[in-house]
Amino acid sequence: MKNKLNIDWRKALVFFLVSAGLIYLTKSFWMSLGIVLLLFVIDGLLANWDYRRKTRKIFDELKKMNEEREDGNSVHH
């Protein structure tokens, strides 16, 4: 069974360009590596925040629909 690696190639290209630019500007591979790792952490945190925001919105909509349906059922009984 072959595992597929889902990579956003545009994001990878941007990170590569940023890291190359940082190496050029700082003249230090280690400082550039540290900054790029921080960018990866920030990207992961933002992706997690966006996912949680979207799922919370979906669950809020489902909860609202369920409450409206229950209110409609209780009127008839």
mmCIF file of C-alpha atoms in Angstrom:
data_model
loop_
_atom_site.group_PDB
_atom_site.id
_atom_site.type_symbol
_atom_site.label_atom_id
_atom_site.label_comp_id
_atom_site.label_asym_id
_atom_site.label_seq_id
_atom_site.Cartn_x
_atom_site.Cartn_y
_atom_site.Cartn_z
ATOM 1 C CA MET A 1 0.000 0.000 0.000
ATOM 2 C CA LYS A 2 1.438 3.315 -1.076
ATOM 3 C CA ASN A 3 1.075 6.317 1.230
ATOM 4 C CA LYS A 4 0.327 9.577 -0.498
ATOM 5 C CA LEU A 5 2.024 12.663 0.834
ATOM 6 C CA ASN A 6 -0.220 15.691 0.486
ATOM 7 C CA ILE A 7 2.027 18.693 0.023
ATOM 8 C CA ASP A 8 0.882 22.177 -0.839
ATOM 9 C CA TRP A 9 3.577 22.893 -3.399
ATOM 10 C CA ARG A 10 2.891 26.627 -3.500
ATOM 11 C CA LYS A 11 3.397 26.870 0.257
ATOM 12 C CA ALA A 12 6.545 24.740 0.033
ATOM 13 C CA LEU A 13 7.902 27.016 -2.701
ATOM 14 C CA VAL A 14 7.183 30.112 -0.599
ATOM 15 C CA PHE A 15 8.952 28.563 2.413
ATOM 16 C CA PHE A 16 11.902 27.637 0.206
ATOM 17 C CA LEU A 17 12.157 31.170 -1.184
ATOM 18 C CA VAL A 18 11.872 32.663 2.299
ATOM 19 C CA SER A 19 14.592 30.362 3.620
ATOM 20 C CA ALA A 20 16.889 31.161 0.692
ATOM 21 C CA GLY A 21 16.281 34.865 1.210
ATOM 22 C CA LEU A 22 16.974 34.561 4.934
ATOM 23 C CA ILE A 23 20.238 32.739 4.300
ATOM 24 C CA TYR A 24 21.222 35.503 1.883
ATOM 25 C CA LEU A 25 20.250 38.277 4.331
ATOM 26 C CA THR A 26 21.565 36.816 7.586
ATOM 27 C CA LYS A 27 24.575 34.944 6.208
ATOM 28 C CA SER A 28 23.791 32.326 8.863
ATOM 29 C CA PHE A 29 22.261 28.970 8.046
ATOM 30 C CA TRP A 30 21.302 28.273 11.688
ATOM 31 C CA MET A 31 19.506 31.569 12.224
ATOM 32 C CA SER A 32 17.660 31.090 8.950
ATOM 33 C CA LEU A 33 16.733 27.545 9.953
ATOM 34 C CA GLY A 34 15.383 28.789 13.277
ATOM 35 C CA ILE A 35 13.255 31.452 11.591
ATOM 36 C CA VAL A 36 11.890 28.960 9.058
ATOM 37 C CA LEU A 37 11.029 26.530 11.864
ATOM 38 C CA LEU A 38 9.167 29.328 13.635
ATOM 39 C CA LEU A 39 7.286 29.988 10.401
ATOM 40 C CA PHE A 40 6.310 26.302 10.250
ATOM 41 C CA VAL A 41 5.052 26.443 13.835
ATOM 42 C CA ILE A 42 3.046 29.602 13.127
ATOM 43 C CA ASP A 43 1.636 28.027 9.961
ATOM 44 C CA GLY A 44 0.575 24.942 11.906
ATOM 45 C CA LEU A 45 -1.062 27.030 14.627
ATOM 46 C CA LEU A 46 -2.936 29.114 12.054
ATOM 47 C CA ALA A 47 -4.106 25.988 10.213
ATOM 48 C CA ASN A 48 -5.320 24.495 13.499
ATOM 49 C CA TRP A 49 -7.126 27.733 14.432
ATOM 50 C CA ASP A 50 -8.797 27.897 11.005
ATOM 51 C CA TYR A 51 -9.908 24.254 11.218
ATOM 52 C CA ARG A 52 -11.369 24.779 14.701
ATOM 53 C CA ARG A 53 -13.136 27.959 13.573
ATOM 54 C CA LYS A 54 -14.709 26.202 10.582
ATOM 55 C CA THR A 55 -15.819 23.150 12.559
ATOM 56 C CA ARG A 56 -17.241 25.336 15.333
ATOM 57 C CA LYS A 57 -19.267 27.232 12.725
ATOM 58 C CA ILE A 58 -20.606 23.979 11.259
ATOM 59 C CA PHE A 59 -21.577 22.626 14.691
ATOM 60 C CA ASP A 60 -23.237 25.928 15.626
ATOM 61 C CA GLU A 61 -25.310 25.790 12.441
ATOM 62 C CA LEU A 62 -26.283 22.163 13.113
ATOM 63 C CA LYS A 63 -27.214 23.004 16.695
ATOM 64 C CA LYS A 64 -29.356 25.925 15.528
ATOM 65 C CA MET A 65 -31.112 23.754 12.937
ATOM 66 C CA ASN A 66 -31.731 21.061 15.554
ATOM 67 C CA GLU A 67 -33.169 23.609 18.007
ATOM 68 C CA GLU A 68 -35.445 25.047 15.323
ATOM 69 C CA ARG A 69 -36.644 21.564 14.418
ATOM 70 C CA GLU A 70 -37.335 20.750 18.085
ATOM 71 C CA ASP A 71 -39.213 24.031 18.527
ATOM 72 C CA GLY A 72 -41.342 23.200 15.470
ATOM 73 C CA ASN A 73 -42.105 19.711 16.808
ATOM 74 C CA SER A 74 -43.074 20.944 20.270
ATOM 75 C CA VAL A 75 -45.645 23.382 18.853
ATOM 76 C CA HIS A 76 -47.566 20.561 17.166
ATOM 77 C CA HIS A 77 -47.623 18.326 20.276
#
